[in-house]
mmCIF file of C-alpha atoms in Angstrom:
data_model
loop_
_atom_site.group_PDB
_atom_site.id
_atom_site.type_symbol
_atom_site.label_atom_id
_atom_site.label_comp_id
_atom_site.label_asym_id
_atom_site.label_seq_id
_atom_site.Cartn_x
_atom_site.Cartn_y
_atom_site.Cartn_z
ATOM 1 C CA MET X 1273 107.938 85.016 4.902
ATOM 2 C CA LEU X 1274 108.792 88.575 5.844
ATOM 3 C CA MET X 1275 111.107 88.956 8.787
ATOM 4 C CA SER X 1276 111.349 92.064 10.911
ATOM 5 C CA ARG X 1277 114.622 93.899 10.565
ATOM 6 C CA TYR X 1278 114.707 94.385 14.310
ATOM 7 C CA ASN X 1279 114.257 92.086 17.282
ATOM 8 C CA PHE X 1280 113.142 93.641 20.526
ATOM 9 C CA LEU X 1281 113.525 92.270 24.017
ATOM 10 C CA VAL X 1282 110.968 93.733 26.365
ATOM 11 C CA VAL X 1283 111.796 93.506 30.045
ATOM 12 C CA VAL X 1284 109.143 94.398 32.604
ATOM 13 C CA LEU X 1285 110.398 95.191 36.081
ATOM 14 C CA PHE X 1286 108.141 95.059 39.146
ATOM 15 C CA LEU X 1287 109.669 97.064 41.934
ATOM 16 C CA PRO X 1288 108.471 96.851 45.555
ATOM 17 C CA GLY X 1289 105.630 99.263 46.147
ATOM 18 C CA TRP X 1290 104.907 99.802 42.418
ATOM 19 C CA PHE X 1291 102.197 97.189 42.237
ATOM 20 C CA GLN X 1292 100.147 95.900 45.120
ATOM 21 C CA MET X 1293 97.017 93.842 45.194
ATOM 22 C CA PRO X 1294 94.150 95.814 46.736
ATOM 23 C CA VAL X 1295 93.427 94.883 50.334
ATOM 24 C CA ALA X 1296 89.770 94.234 51.054
ATOM 25 C CA VAL X 1297 88.497 96.360 53.918
ATOM 26 C CA ALA X 1298 85.287 95.351 55.644
ATOM 27 C CA GLN X 1299 82.740 98.139 55.553
ATOM 28 C CA SER X 1300 81.072 99.153 58.784
ATOM 29 C CA LEU X 1301 77.678 97.572 59.284
ATOM 30 C CA THR X 1302 75.060 100.341 59.377
ATOM 31 C CA ASP X 1303 71.979 98.122 59.335
ATOM 32 C CA CYS X 1304 71.107 94.442 59.497
ATOM 33 C CA SER X 1305 69.288 94.038 56.195
ATOM 34 C CA SER X 1306 71.792 91.318 55.242
ATOM 35 C CA CYS X 1307 71.986 89.631 58.652
ATOM 36 C CA MET X 1308 69.379 87.037 57.652
ATOM 37 C CA THR X 1309 71.678 85.467 55.073
ATOM 38 C CA VAL X 1310 75.232 86.714 55.701
ATOM 39 C CA LEU X 1311 77.406 86.224 58.779
ATOM 40 C CA ILE X 1312 78.666 89.425 60.390
ATOM 41 C CA LYS X 1313 82.442 89.870 60.240
ATOM 42 C CA GLU X 1314 84.459 91.292 63.122
ATOM 43 C CA GLY X 1315 85.794 94.142 60.992
ATOM 44 C CA GLN X 1316 82.248 95.307 60.271
ATOM 45 C CA ILE X 1317 81.503 96.111 63.919
ATOM 46 C CA LYS X 1318 84.994 96.876 65.229
ATOM 47 C CA GLU X 1319 84.271 100.602 65.584
ATOM 48 C CA ALA X 1320 80.584 100.265 66.487
ATOM 49 C CA SER X 1321 79.426 101.701 69.805
ATOM 50 C CA LEU X 1322 77.352 99.890 72.409
ATOM 51 C CA ASP X 1323 74.220 101.740 71.237
ATOM 52 C CA GLU X 1324 74.831 100.793 67.611
ATOM 53 C CA LEU X 1325 75.435 97.129 68.427
ATOM 54 C CA GLN X 1326 72.261 96.925 70.492
ATOM 55 C CA LEU X 1327 70.311 98.493 67.636
ATOM 56 C CA LEU X 1328 71.732 95.985 65.140
ATOM 57 C CA SER X 1329 70.802 93.119 67.435
ATOM 58 C CA ASN X 1330 67.278 94.472 67.889
ATOM 59 C CA GLU X 1331 66.962 94.842 64.121
ATOM 60 C CA ILE X 1332 67.533 91.125 63.599
ATOM 61 C CA PHE X 1333 64.600 90.489 65.922
ATOM 62 C CA ALA X 1334 62.507 93.222 64.299
ATOM 63 C CA ARG X 1335 62.988 91.828 60.799
ATOM 64 C CA LYS X 1336 61.459 88.580 62.026
ATOM 65 C CA GLY X 1337 58.437 90.428 63.435
ATOM 66 C CA HIS X 1338 59.435 90.415 67.112
ATOM 67 C CA ARG X 1339 57.212 92.602 69.306
ATOM 68 C CA PHE X 1340 59.221 94.840 71.651
ATOM 69 C CA GLY X 1341 58.140 95.570 75.198
ATOM 70 C CA LYS X 1342 60.052 98.847 75.426
ATOM 71 C CA GLU X 1343 58.028 101.678 73.919
ATOM 72 C CA LYS X 1344 61.015 103.549 72.463
ATOM 73 C CA ILE X 1345 62.332 100.516 70.597
ATOM 74 C CA ALA X 1346 58.858 99.516 69.431
ATOM 75 C CA GLY X 1347 58.237 103.041 68.129
ATOM 76 C CA TYR X 1348 61.567 103.102 66.305
ATOM 77 C CA PHE X 1349 60.862 99.953 64.302
ATOM 78 C CA LYS X 1350 57.182 100.713 63.837
ATOM 79 C CA ASP X 1351 58.192 103.466 61.400
ATOM 80 C CA LYS X 1352 60.220 101.064 59.234
ATOM 81 C CA SER X 1353 58.451 100.054 56.020
ATOM 82 C CA TRP X 1354 59.691 96.478 56.313
ATOM 83 C CA TYR X 1355 58.521 95.908 59.894
ATOM 84 C CA GLN X 1356 55.603 93.477 60.147
ATOM 85 C CA PRO X 1357 54.908 92.565 63.794
ATOM 86 C CA ALA X 1358 54.086 88.933 64.434
ATOM 87 C CA LYS X 1359 50.921 87.929 66.260
ATOM 88 C CA SER X 1360 53.081 86.447 68.990
ATOM 89 C CA ASN X 1361 56.807 86.366 69.760
ATOM 90 C CA ALA X 1362 56.424 82.634 70.272
ATOM 91 C CA ALA X 1363 55.933 82.315 66.529
ATOM 92 C CA VAL X 1364 59.250 84.021 65.717
ATOM 93 C CA ARG X 1365 61.908 81.629 64.423
ATOM 94 C CA PHE X 1366 65.529 82.377 63.524
ATOM 95 C CA SER X 1367 67.713 80.708 60.926
ATOM 96 C CA ASN X 1368 71.116 79.284 61.821
ATOM 97 C CA ILE X 1369 72.853 82.363 60.366
ATOM 98 C CA GLU X 1370 70.603 84.729 62.305
ATOM 99 C CA GLN X 1371 71.262 82.851 65.539
ATOM 100 C CA GLN X 1372 75.013 83.061 64.954
ATOM 101 C CA ASN X 1373 74.774 86.799 64.269
ATOM 102 C CA ILE X 1374 72.710 87.351 67.417
ATOM 103 C CA GLU X 1375 75.295 85.508 69.520
ATOM 104 C CA PHE X 1376 78.172 87.324 67.815
ATOM 105 C CA LEU X 1377 76.641 90.725 68.582
ATOM 106 C CA LYS X 1378 75.772 89.639 72.114
ATOM 107 C CA LYS X 1379 79.412 88.755 72.838
ATOM 108 C CA ARG X 1380 80.665 92.076 71.487
ATOM 109 C CA ILE X 1381 78.022 93.964 73.478
ATOM 110 C CA LYS X 1382 79.157 92.192 76.643
ATOM 111 C CA VAL X 1383 82.780 93.197 76.007
ATOM 112 C CA LEU X 1384 81.842 96.875 75.621
ATOM 113 C CA GLU X 1385 79.570 96.778 78.674
ATOM 114 C CA GLN X 1386 82.361 95.292 80.775
ATOM 115 C CA ASN X 1387 84.850 97.850 79.468
ATOM 116 C CA ARG X 1388 82.510 100.741 80.276
ATOM 117 C CA ALA X 1389 81.848 99.342 83.746
ATOM 118 C CA ALA X 1390 85.603 98.985 84.354
ATOM 119 C CA LEU X 1391 86.211 102.562 83.181
ATOM 120 C CA MET X 1392 83.553 103.958 85.527
ATOM 121 C CA ALA X 1393 84.836 101.811 88.400
ATOM 122 C CA ALA X 1394 88.335 103.226 87.866
ATOM 123 C CA LEU X 1395 86.961 106.777 87.821
ATOM 124 C CA LYS X 1396 85.054 106.212 91.060
ATOM 125 C CA LYS X 1397 88.132 104.710 92.711
ATOM 126 C CA PHE X 1398 90.254 107.648 91.564
ATOM 127 C CA LYS X 1399 87.710 110.069 93.013
ATOM 128 C CA MET X 1400 87.603 108.204 96.310
ATOM 129 C CA LEU X 1401 91.399 108.075 96.623
ATOM 130 C CA VAL X 1402 91.880 111.760 95.807
ATOM 131 C CA LEU X 1403 89.151 112.901 98.206
ATOM 132 C CA THR X 1404 90.094 110.613 101.092
ATOM 133 C CA THR X 1405 93.891 110.540 100.924
ATOM 134 C CA GLN X 1406 94.606 113.957 99.369
ATOM 135 C CA LYS X 1407 97.856 112.478 98.096
ATOM 136 C CA ALA X 1408 99.713 112.606 94.813
ATOM 137 C CA GLY X 1409 100.680 109.603 92.760
ATOM 138 C CA VAL X 1410 97.168 108.205 92.297
ATOM 139 C CA TYR X 1411 97.062 106.516 88.864
ATOM 140 C CA GLY X 1412 100.068 108.589 87.841
ATOM 141 C CA TYR X 1413 98.466 111.893 88.845
ATOM 142 C CA THR X 1414 101.004 114.298 90.323
ATOM 143 C CA PRO X 1415 99.726 117.819 91.026
ATOM 144 C CA GLY X 1416 101.940 120.646 89.845
ATOM 145 C CA TRP X 1417 101.090 122.792 92.854
ATOM 146 C CA LYS X 1418 98.844 122.665 95.921
ATOM 147 C CA GLU X 1419 95.972 124.538 94.261
ATOM 148 C CA ASP X 1420 95.959 121.926 91.503
ATOM 149 C CA LEU X 1421 94.949 119.212 93.974
ATOM 150 C CA ASP X 1422 92.485 121.559 95.687
ATOM 151 C CA TYR X 1423 90.779 122.410 92.396
ATOM 152 C CA LEU X 1424 90.634 118.755 91.350
ATOM 153 C CA SER X 1425 89.124 117.754 94.704
ATOM 154 C CA LYS X 1426 86.519 120.500 94.433
ATOM 155 C CA THR X 1427 85.649 119.407 90.901
ATOM 156 C CA LEU X 1428 85.353 115.726 91.818
ATOM 157 C CA ASN X 1429 83.037 116.663 94.681
ATOM 158 C CA LYS X 1430 80.675 118.302 92.196
ATOM 159 C CA LEU X 1431 80.605 115.404 89.731
ATOM 160 C CA ASP X 1432 78.080 112.584 90.095
ATOM 161 C CA PHE X 1433 79.546 109.597 88.271
ATOM 162 C CA GLU X 1434 76.301 107.676 88.779
ATOM 163 C CA ALA X 1435 74.443 110.235 86.644
ATOM 164 C CA VAL X 1436 76.616 109.990 83.519
ATOM 165 C CA ASN X 1437 74.603 109.540 80.329
ATOM 166 C CA TRP X 1438 75.951 108.024 77.124
ATOM 167 C CA TYR X 1439 75.434 108.422 73.409
ATOM 168 C CA LYS X 1440 77.459 106.143 71.174
ATOM 169 C CA HIS X 1441 81.123 106.448 72.255
ATOM 170 C CA LYS X 1442 80.561 109.556 74.368
ATOM 171 C CA GLY X 1443 79.551 110.047 77.992
ATOM 172 C CA ILE X 1444 78.941 113.301 79.845
ATOM 173 C CA TYR X 1445 77.969 114.805 83.174
ATOM 174 C CA GLU X 1446 78.086 118.561 83.565
ATOM 175 C CA VAL X 1447 76.859 120.995 86.187
ATOM 176 C CA THR X 1448 76.994 124.788 86.301
ATOM 177 C CA VAL X 1449 76.919 126.593 89.643
ATOM 178 C CA ASP X 1450 75.856 130.229 89.975
ATOM 179 C CA ASP X 1451 76.777 131.467 93.445
ATOM 180 C CA GLY X 1452 75.553 134.996 92.767
ATOM 181 C CA LEU X 1453 79.061 136.205 91.997
ATOM 182 C CA ALA X 1454 80.516 133.950 89.296
ATOM 183 C CA LEU X 1455 79.539 131.022 87.107
ATOM 184 C CA GLN X 1456 81.481 127.793 87.711
ATOM 185 C CA GLU X 1457 81.356 124.846 85.340
ATOM 186 C CA TYR X 1458 82.248 121.294 86.417
ATOM 187 C CA LYS X 1459 82.337 118.660 83.710
ATOM 188 C CA LEU X 1460 83.185 115.027 83.070
ATOM 189 C CA TYR X 1461 83.490 114.136 79.386
ATOM 190 C CA ILE X 1462 84.375 110.711 78.000
ATOM 191 C CA GLU X 1463 85.051 109.863 74.370
ATOM 192 C CA LYS X 1464 86.191 106.316 73.694
ATOM 193 C CA GLU X 1465 89.359 105.856 75.792
ATOM 194 C CA LYS X 1466 89.927 109.544 76.621
ATOM 195 C CA ILE X 1467 88.523 111.088 79.821
ATOM 196 C CA SER X 1468 88.419 114.784 80.634
ATOM 197 C CA ILE X 1469 87.615 116.294 84.036
ATOM 198 C CA LYS X 1470 87.165 120.034 83.785
ATOM 199 C CA MET X 1471 86.667 122.993 86.095
ATOM 200 C CA ALA X 1472 86.074 126.418 84.582
ATOM 201 C CA ARG X 1473 84.932 129.854 85.637
ATOM 202 C CA THR X 1474 82.959 131.180 82.693
ATOM 203 C CA GLY X 1475 82.324 134.730 83.873
ATOM 204 C CA GLY X 1476 80.247 136.741 86.280
ATOM 205 C CA SER X 1477 76.770 135.880 87.502
ATOM 206 C CA PRO X 1478 73.835 137.336 85.524
ATOM 207 C CA LEU X 1479 72.569 138.516 88.907
ATOM 208 C CA ILE X 1480 75.144 141.314 88.958
ATOM 209 C CA LYS X 1481 74.438 144.145 86.537
ATOM 210 C CA ASP X 1482 77.375 146.375 87.487
ATOM 211 C CA PHE X 1483 80.794 144.798 88.024
ATOM 212 C CA SER X 1484 82.637 148.081 88.544
ATOM 213 C CA LEU X 1485 82.834 147.523 92.306
ATOM 214 C CA ILE X 1486 83.541 143.788 92.064
ATOM 215 C CA ASP X 1487 87.075 142.445 92.440
ATOM 216 C CA GLU X 1488 88.086 141.442 88.916
ATOM 217 C CA LYS X 1489 89.833 138.303 90.175
ATOM 218 C CA SER X 1490 86.535 137.027 91.575
ATOM 219 C CA VAL X 1491 84.933 136.804 88.143
ATOM 220 C CA SER X 1492 87.886 136.424 85.775
ATOM 221 C CA GLU X 1493 87.614 133.432 83.437
ATOM 222 C CA PHE X 1494 89.896 130.404 83.711
ATOM 223 C CA SER X 1495 89.784 126.645 83.249
ATOM 224 C CA TYR X 1496 91.614 123.529 84.399
ATOM 225 C CA GLN X 1497 91.286 120.302 82.471
ATOM 226 C CA TRP X 1498 92.693 117.004 83.713
ATOM 227 C CA ILE X 1499 93.126 114.461 80.913
ATOM 228 C CA PHE X 1500 93.131 110.705 81.547
ATOM 229 C CA GLU X 1501 93.230 107.559 79.451
ATOM 230 C CA PHE X 1502 91.656 104.140 79.904
ATOM 231 C CA THR X 1503 93.198 101.447 77.696
ATOM 232 C CA ASN X 1504 93.437 97.681 78.123
ATOM 233 C CA GLY X 1505 91.830 97.946 81.540
ATOM 234 C CA SER X 1506 94.390 100.489 82.755
ATOM 235 C CA PHE X 1507 93.452 103.984 83.952
ATOM 236 C CA ARG X 1508 96.148 106.654 84.012
ATOM 237 C CA PHE X 1509 96.637 110.397 84.186
ATOM 238 C CA LEU X 1510 98.057 112.038 81.045
ATOM 239 C CA LYS X 1511 98.281 115.786 81.583
ATOM 240 C CA LEU X 1512 96.799 118.974 83.004
ATOM 241 C CA VAL X 1513 95.743 121.758 80.657
ATOM 242 C CA ASP X 1514 95.159 125.131 82.280
ATOM 243 C CA ILE X 1515 94.017 128.318 80.583
#
C-alpha cells in the first residue's frame, strides 16, 4: 500500500455573517389564480391597498362564475379569457380554501377601511378645531407666526374632505381659484400614512395680459405645505415647508 508522504488537516471555519440560510420572502399577490387551491399568506397582502384587496376578493368570485351587479366590475372581468359567467349566482359554490381566502381578505379590507375612516375623522376634527378655536397646539401643530395660522385656516376652508377620491394608497382633493389677479392652489394629498395640506400661488391670472402695472407681490409665486402623519390611530403635525 502506498502512503502519502504528507498528512493534511483541513479546518473549515464558519464565521458569523459568512454563511446564512436564505430567508423566504412571500411575494406580493397580484392575482388570485392560485386562490382556489392555496391559502393566502399575510405577507402576500401586507402592502396591498384597499382597491387591490377588493379586486382580489372579487376575482375569487369571478373565477367561480359569479355575476356582478356593478357594471364596472362586470366589465372588468368580462374581458378575462378565463371568466365564464354562471347561469345563476345561486349555483356558485366555494371550496373550503376559497371560503377561508374570502374571509381572510374581508378581514384585511375591514382593517384598511377602518384605518381610512379614522384618518379622515382626524382630519375633519383638526379642521374643525383650527377653524373654531384659532389656537395653536392642535395635534402638535404650533404656527411659526400669525400668518401661518391664517394661511392654514384659509386653506382648510377651501378643502372639502367629503370629496376626497382614492386610488390605491393615495387620496387627493385639489381646487384652483382664479380671482382675476392670481391663481391660488389648495390641495390635500394623502399617501399611506403621510398627509400634506398645501396652499400655493402659482402665478398671475390668464385674464391679465400686461402685468407691468400690477404690484409684483400680488402675483409672486409661493407655497406653504403642512405635513402630518397618521400612524397607529394617532394624528400629528410634523412640519411646515414654505417656499
